[in-house]
Short mmCIF file of C-alpha atoms in Angstrom, two decimals:
data_model
loop_
_atom_site.label_atom_id
_atom_site.label_comp_id
_atom_site.label_asym_id
_atom_site.label_seq_id
_atom_site.Cartn_x
_atom_site.Cartn_y
_atom_site.Cartn_z
CA UNK A 1 92.75 151.31 167.35
CA UNK A 2 92.54 149.87 163.82
CA UNK A 3 89.48 152.02 163.21
CA UNK A 4 91.59 155.16 163.65
CA UNK A 5 94.15 153.84 161.19
CA UNK A 6 91.45 153.06 158.65
CA UNK A 7 90.01 156.57 158.97
CA UNK A 8 93.49 158.07 158.43
CA UNK A 9 93.99 156.02 155.28
CA UNK A 10 90.55 156.98 153.93
CA UNK A 11 91.32 160.63 154.52
CA UNK A 12 94.68 160.29 152.77
CA UNK A 13 92.95 158.66 149.77
CA UNK A 14 90.37 161.44 149.57
CA UNK A 15 93.09 164.11 149.68
CA UNK A 16 95.39 162.40 147.14
CA UNK A 17 96.03 164.09 143.81
CA UNK A 18 98.07 163.42 140.65
CA UNK A 19 98.93 165.67 137.71
CA UNK A 20 101.39 163.48 135.80
CA UNK A 21 102.22 159.80 135.29
CA UNK A 22 104.93 159.88 137.98
CA UNK A 23 102.49 161.09 140.67
CA UNK A 24 99.93 158.56 139.46
CA UNK A 25 102.44 155.75 139.89
CA UNK A 26 103.31 157.03 143.39
CA UNK A 27 99.62 156.85 144.35
CA UNK A 28 99.36 153.32 143.02
CA UNK A 29 102.36 152.19 145.03
CA UNK A 30 101.00 153.78 148.22
CA UNK A 31 97.36 152.66 148.04
CA UNK A 32 96.87 149.95 145.34
CA UNK A 33 99.90 147.65 145.22
CA UNK A 34 100.29 144.57 147.42
CA UNK A 35 102.78 146.38 149.64
CA UNK A 36 100.57 149.47 150.01
CA UNK A 37 98.98 150.65 153.24
CA UNK A 38 95.74 149.00 152.16
CA UNK A 39 97.59 145.75 151.63
CA UNK A 40 99.04 146.07 155.12
CA UNK A 41 95.50 146.31 156.52
CA UNK A 42 94.66 142.92 155.04
CA UNK A 43 97.84 141.59 156.69
CA UNK A 44 96.45 142.63 160.08
CA UNK A 45 93.53 140.20 159.78
CA UNK A 46 95.36 137.55 161.79
CA UNK A 47 95.72 139.94 164.76
CA UNK A 48 92.00 140.79 164.98
CA UNK A 49 89.81 138.85 167.44
CA UNK A 50 87.45 136.41 165.74
CA UNK A 51 84.34 138.27 166.83
CA UNK A 52 85.63 141.48 165.17
CA UNK A 53 87.01 140.02 161.93
CA UNK A 54 83.73 140.37 159.99
CA UNK A 55 83.39 144.06 160.79
CA UNK A 56 87.12 144.62 160.16
CA UNK A 57 86.95 142.90 156.80
CA UNK A 58 84.03 145.05 155.68
CA UNK A 59 85.92 148.25 156.63
CA UNK A 60 89.08 147.17 154.81
CA UNK A 61 87.13 146.24 151.65
CA UNK A 62 85.51 149.67 151.77
CA UNK A 63 88.95 151.30 151.92
CA UNK A 64 90.17 149.16 149.01
CA UNK A 65 87.15 150.12 146.89
CA UNK A 66 87.63 153.81 147.69
CA UNK A 67 91.33 153.58 146.73
CA UNK A 68 90.53 151.92 143.36
CA UNK A 69 87.79 154.43 142.53
CA UNK A 70 90.13 157.28 143.34
CA UNK A 71 92.81 155.70 141.17
CA UNK A 72 90.46 155.60 138.16
CA UNK A 73 89.59 159.28 138.69
CA UNK A 74 93.27 160.19 138.75
CA UNK A 75 93.95 158.16 135.60
CA UNK A 76 91.26 160.08 133.72
CA UNK A 77 92.60 163.37 135.03
CA UNK A 78 96.18 162.63 133.98
CA UNK A 79 95.11 161.36 130.53
CA UNK A 80 92.92 164.36 129.81
CA UNK A 81 95.69 166.70 130.90
CA UNK A 82 98.15 164.91 128.62
CA UNK A 83 95.83 165.19 125.61
CA UNK A 84 95.27 168.87 126.27
CA UNK A 85 98.99 169.56 126.49
CA UNK A 86 99.63 167.68 123.23
CA UNK A 87 96.92 169.60 121.41
CA UNK A 88 98.45 172.84 122.63
CA UNK A 89 101.85 171.79 121.28
CA UNK A 90 100.53 171.31 117.72
CA UNK A 91 100.88 174.33 115.48
CA UNK A 92 98.08 173.95 112.96
CA UNK A 93 99.56 176.68 110.76
CA UNK A 94 102.61 174.56 109.91
CA UNK A 95 102.62 172.48 106.70
CA UNK A 96 102.19 168.71 107.20
CA UNK A 97 105.17 166.38 107.36
CA UNK A 98 105.16 164.52 104.06
CA UNK A 99 106.24 160.90 104.31
CA UNK A 100 108.89 160.04 101.71
CA UNK A 101 107.36 158.11 98.83
CA UNK A 102 108.91 155.00 97.41
CA UNK A 103 109.53 154.34 93.74
CA UNK A 104 108.56 151.75 91.17
CA UNK A 105 110.92 148.76 91.23
CA UNK A 106 112.88 148.59 87.95
CA UNK A 107 111.52 145.09 87.21
CA UNK A 108 107.97 146.34 87.71
CA UNK A 109 108.60 149.34 85.45
CA UNK A 110 109.99 147.09 82.73
CA UNK A 111 107.12 144.63 83.05
CA UNK A 112 104.57 147.42 82.76
CA UNK A 113 106.31 148.86 79.70
CA UNK A 114 106.44 145.45 77.95
CA UNK A 115 102.75 144.89 78.64
CA UNK A 116 101.90 148.37 77.35
CA UNK A 117 103.77 147.78 74.07
CA UNK A 118 102.06 144.47 73.32
CA UNK A 119 98.60 145.56 74.48
CA UNK A 120 98.70 148.29 71.83
CA UNK A 121 98.98 145.65 69.10
CA UNK A 122 96.16 143.46 70.39
CA UNK A 123 97.73 141.14 72.98
CA UNK A 124 95.79 140.49 76.19
CA UNK A 125 97.15 139.26 79.54
CA UNK A 126 96.92 135.73 80.91
CA UNK A 127 98.12 134.28 84.20
CA UNK A 128 98.51 130.80 85.66
CA UNK A 129 99.72 128.94 88.76
CA UNK A 130 103.38 129.00 89.77
CA UNK A 131 103.16 125.38 90.97
CA UNK A 132 102.54 123.26 87.87
CA UNK A 133 101.99 119.64 86.90
CA UNK A 134 104.19 117.81 84.42
CA UNK A 135 101.66 118.02 81.61
CA UNK A 136 101.42 121.81 81.46
CA UNK A 137 105.08 122.49 82.21
CA UNK A 138 106.70 119.82 80.03
CA UNK A 139 104.70 117.13 78.24
CA UNK A 140 102.16 119.33 76.44
CA UNK A 141 105.06 121.49 75.25
CA UNK A 142 106.66 118.56 73.41
CA UNK A 143 109.11 117.59 76.18
CA UNK A 144 108.97 113.76 76.07
CA UNK A 145 109.65 111.95 79.33
CA UNK A 146 113.40 111.53 79.99
CA UNK A 147 114.21 113.76 77.01
CA UNK A 148 117.56 115.60 77.41
CA UNK A 149 115.80 118.92 76.79
CA UNK A 150 114.27 118.68 80.27
CA UNK A 151 117.75 118.97 81.77
CA UNK A 152 118.00 122.45 80.28
CA UNK A 153 115.28 123.51 82.71
CA UNK A 154 116.29 121.67 85.88
CA UNK A 155 113.72 122.82 88.42
CA UNK A 156 112.36 122.46 91.97
CA UNK A 157 110.01 119.49 92.36
CA UNK A 158 107.26 119.60 94.98
CA UNK A 159 106.14 116.00 94.43
CA UNK A 160 107.16 113.02 92.32
CA UNK A 161 104.90 110.47 90.63
CA UNK A 162 102.99 112.47 89.58
CA UNK A 163 105.50 115.25 89.08
CA UNK A 164 104.52 118.61 90.56
CA UNK A 165 107.10 121.39 90.22
CA UNK A 166 107.66 125.11 90.40
CA UNK A 167 107.14 126.21 86.82
CA UNK A 168 110.28 126.75 84.75
CA UNK A 169 108.65 129.09 82.23
CA UNK A 170 105.34 130.84 81.65
CA UNK A 171 104.78 128.66 78.56
CA UNK A 172 102.62 126.59 80.91
CA UNK A 173 100.17 129.50 80.96
CA UNK A 174 100.02 129.43 77.16
CA UNK A 175 99.08 125.73 77.29
CA UNK A 176 96.21 126.52 79.65
CA UNK A 177 95.03 129.33 77.38
CA UNK A 178 95.07 127.08 74.29
CA UNK A 179 93.20 124.34 76.19
CA UNK A 180 90.41 126.70 77.17
CA UNK A 181 90.19 129.16 74.28
CA UNK A 182 89.64 128.71 70.57
CA UNK A 183 91.76 130.62 68.02
CA UNK A 184 92.36 133.40 67.27
CA UNK A 185 94.56 133.67 70.36
CA UNK A 186 96.87 136.60 71.03
CA UNK A 187 98.08 136.59 74.61
CA UNK A 188 100.98 137.73 76.80
CA UNK A 189 101.98 135.76 79.93
CA UNK A 190 104.24 137.55 82.45
CA UNK A 191 105.22 136.01 85.79
CA UNK A 192 107.78 134.46 88.12
CA UNK A 193 109.59 131.27 87.15
CA UNK A 194 112.04 129.00 88.98
CA UNK A 195 115.08 126.95 87.98
CA UNK A 196 117.69 125.13 90.03
CA UNK A 197 120.63 127.35 89.09
CA UNK A 198 123.61 128.71 91.02
CA UNK A 199 123.06 132.36 91.90
CA UNK A 200 125.53 134.70 90.20
CA UNK A 201 125.72 138.11 88.58
CA UNK A 202 123.98 136.71 85.48
CA UNK A 203 121.74 133.92 86.85
CA UNK A 204 119.29 133.31 89.68
CA UNK A 205 117.04 130.49 90.88
CA UNK A 206 114.01 132.83 90.70
CA UNK A 207 113.42 135.33 87.93
CA UNK A 208 110.67 136.81 85.77
CA UNK A 209 109.61 135.99 82.24
CA UNK A 210 107.15 137.35 79.74
CA UNK A 211 106.01 135.09 76.92
CA UNK A 212 103.80 135.88 73.96
CA UNK A 213 101.61 133.60 71.82
CA UNK A 214 99.69 134.24 68.60
CA UNK A 215 97.60 131.47 67.03
CA UNK A 216 95.35 131.99 64.01
CA UNK A 217 94.95 130.97 60.41
CA UNK A 218 97.89 131.77 58.11
CA UNK A 219 100.27 133.01 60.81
CA UNK A 220 103.84 132.94 59.48
CA UNK A 221 107.40 133.65 60.54
CA UNK A 222 107.17 137.11 58.98
CA UNK A 223 104.46 137.96 61.53
CA UNK A 224 106.78 136.89 64.33
CA UNK A 225 109.67 138.97 63.00
CA UNK A 226 107.60 142.09 62.50
CA UNK A 227 106.09 141.78 65.99
CA UNK A 228 109.52 141.54 67.61
CA UNK A 229 110.95 144.31 65.42
CA UNK A 230 108.16 146.55 66.68
CA UNK A 231 108.80 145.56 70.30
CA UNK A 232 112.57 146.14 70.14
CA UNK A 233 112.25 149.60 68.63
CA UNK A 234 109.53 150.63 71.09
CA UNK A 235 111.45 149.27 74.07
CA UNK A 236 115.03 150.26 73.24
CA UNK A 237 114.74 153.00 70.62
CA UNK A 238 114.23 153.38 66.89
CA UNK A 239 117.92 152.90 66.11
CA UNK A 240 117.90 149.39 67.61
CA UNK A 241 118.70 146.58 65.19
CA UNK A 242 117.31 143.05 65.54
CA UNK A 243 118.64 139.73 64.28
CA UNK A 244 117.47 136.13 64.52
CA UNK A 245 119.81 133.16 65.01
CA UNK A 246 118.72 129.56 64.40
CA UNK A 247 118.24 127.67 67.68
CA UNK A 248 116.37 124.76 69.23
CA UNK A 249 113.33 124.68 71.51
CA UNK A 250 111.12 121.57 71.90
CA UNK A 251 107.92 123.58 71.55
CA UNK A 252 108.75 125.64 68.42
CA UNK A 253 109.93 124.69 64.91
CA UNK A 254 111.68 126.52 63.37
CA UNK A 255 113.21 128.27 66.40
CA UNK A 256 115.39 131.34 66.72
CA UNK A 257 117.25 133.35 69.35
CA UNK A 258 116.53 137.07 69.34
CA UNK A 259 119.47 139.50 69.47
CA UNK A 260 119.51 143.29 69.49
CA UNK A 261 122.37 145.66 68.77
CA UNK A 262 124.34 146.42 71.94
CA UNK A 263 122.99 149.50 73.71
CA UNK A 264 126.35 150.21 75.36
CA UNK A 265 128.60 150.42 72.31
CA UNK A 266 126.00 150.93 69.61
CA UNK A 267 127.02 147.70 67.89
CA UNK A 268 130.74 148.49 67.69
CA UNK A 269 131.82 145.84 70.20
CA UNK A 270 132.51 146.07 73.95
CA UNK A 271 132.85 143.93 77.08
CA UNK A 272 129.09 143.69 77.57
CA UNK A 273 128.49 142.20 74.11
CA UNK A 274 131.84 140.36 74.17
CA UNK A 275 133.00 142.28 71.13
CA UNK A 276 130.20 141.03 68.87
CA UNK A 277 128.02 144.13 68.89
CA UNK A 278 124.95 141.98 69.72
CA UNK A 279 123.20 140.90 72.95
CA UNK A 280 120.57 138.18 73.30
CA UNK A 281 117.16 139.13 74.70
CA UNK A 282 115.10 135.95 74.26
CA UNK A 283 113.91 133.02 72.18
CA UNK A 284 111.15 132.59 69.61
CA UNK A 285 109.75 130.37 66.89
CA UNK A 286 106.71 128.91 65.19
CA UNK A 287 104.58 126.78 67.52
CA UNK A 288 105.28 123.10 66.93
CA UNK A 289 102.20 121.30 65.45
CA UNK A 290 102.46 118.70 68.24
CA UNK A 291 101.91 121.44 70.85
CA UNK A 292 98.79 122.66 69.03
CA UNK A 293 97.39 119.13 68.81
CA UNK A 294 98.17 118.47 72.50
CA UNK A 295 96.02 121.50 73.36
CA UNK A 296 93.13 120.47 71.12
CA UNK A 297 93.86 122.88 68.24
CA UNK A 298 93.80 121.65 64.63
CA UNK A 299 97.39 122.14 63.42
CA UNK A 300 96.33 121.73 59.77
CA UNK A 301 94.05 124.74 60.03
CA UNK A 302 95.92 126.95 62.51
CA UNK A 303 99.51 128.03 62.93
CA UNK A 304 101.11 130.27 65.50
CA UNK A 305 104.25 131.84 66.84
CA UNK A 306 105.60 132.18 70.36
CA UNK A 307 108.38 134.15 72.00
CA UNK A 308 109.78 134.57 75.49
CA UNK A 309 112.24 136.82 77.25
CA UNK A 310 113.55 137.42 80.74
CA UNK A 311 112.36 140.66 82.31
CA UNK A 312 115.61 140.85 84.29
CA UNK A 313 117.64 140.67 81.06
CA UNK A 314 115.57 143.44 79.44
CA UNK A 315 115.91 145.61 82.56
CA UNK A 316 119.66 145.08 82.77
CA UNK A 317 120.06 146.15 79.16
CA UNK A 318 117.73 149.14 79.39
CA UNK A 319 119.21 150.55 82.61
CA UNK A 320 122.76 149.19 82.19
CA UNK A 321 122.67 147.09 85.38
CA UNK A 322 125.55 144.61 85.55
CA UNK A 323 124.55 142.36 88.48
CA UNK A 324 121.24 140.49 88.43
CA UNK A 325 121.37 139.88 92.19
CA UNK A 326 120.70 143.56 92.87
CA UNK A 327 117.05 143.07 91.91
CA UNK A 328 116.32 140.82 94.92
CA UNK A 329 118.66 142.22 97.58
CA UNK A 330 116.33 145.15 98.39
CA UNK A 331 119.25 147.53 98.88
CA UNK A 332 117.65 150.96 99.29
CA UNK A 333 120.73 152.63 97.79
CA UNK A 334 120.16 150.68 94.56
CA UNK A 335 116.39 151.21 94.47
CA UNK A 336 116.65 154.96 95.07
CA UNK A 337 118.40 155.32 91.71
CA UNK A 338 115.06 154.54 90.07
CA UNK A 339 112.96 157.16 91.86
CA UNK A 340 112.26 158.95 88.51
CA UNK A 341 110.26 155.83 87.58
CA UNK A 342 107.74 156.66 90.32
CA UNK A 343 104.20 157.12 89.04
#
């Protein structure tokens, strides 16, 4: 009796067909799954006399193999039919769908422009690690241990004793350059820096700097001023005015803040420049002789100047952006405004 049932199932398998995924799934449920007719045959094993179980088992295994082979044939048939239908749906005469292109981030555009300006007057690029030791980030730059000037650059420490921290400025890169290169040195060091500051419209715990260094014989403050005059006029326009205000930095002496005439009001006074007509863009000065000596450079033979500025500050001035937080929020509505910067 079970032989007749087996023959019926084999015939049904041979006659089965499928032209779409739904029919293929129906076949699987009927002949492959645990609750299929083939699965029911295995469930009959307990009802078969012991002397017939061997022959019965061989027949059922044959049916199972036939069902699986047929299933693979149907899978190939359905897949090939699906590919053919898709190829027929494609109109090769239509133009391709162009994916929308992104744009250069404003910070990246500003960084590239700054590098381009200084490369044209002989500066090369230098990079260094963002996790620095105390020597390169502080001590070599004339920050004595426990000196109040270190509090101006409160940072994120990775380890203590010895101190390992996220760098607070890219001046650490300049130290590495001076340690490994003999003058003349003319280098530009852009990169990310970190300081433990409250995030606001004008400050962030992570931002970008670009610092320049020139060391050679007979380098004077006039060289520094002319270099920064050239940068300001190339970056902001020929009508831009530049002024220097006395300041203090541990690694330069004398030191000066760099101001440019306000781009919003043209120097007449507005809310952005707080009525002064000037906005600060960075700091500068002549490299302190102690810094040169710490890096193995003879301060009696060589002199140098250094300057640094925040890329965010330059970008905010150039594109009249009033909230620094917009640079890191990745708001597409903000970034789309800079699509003309795309290269």
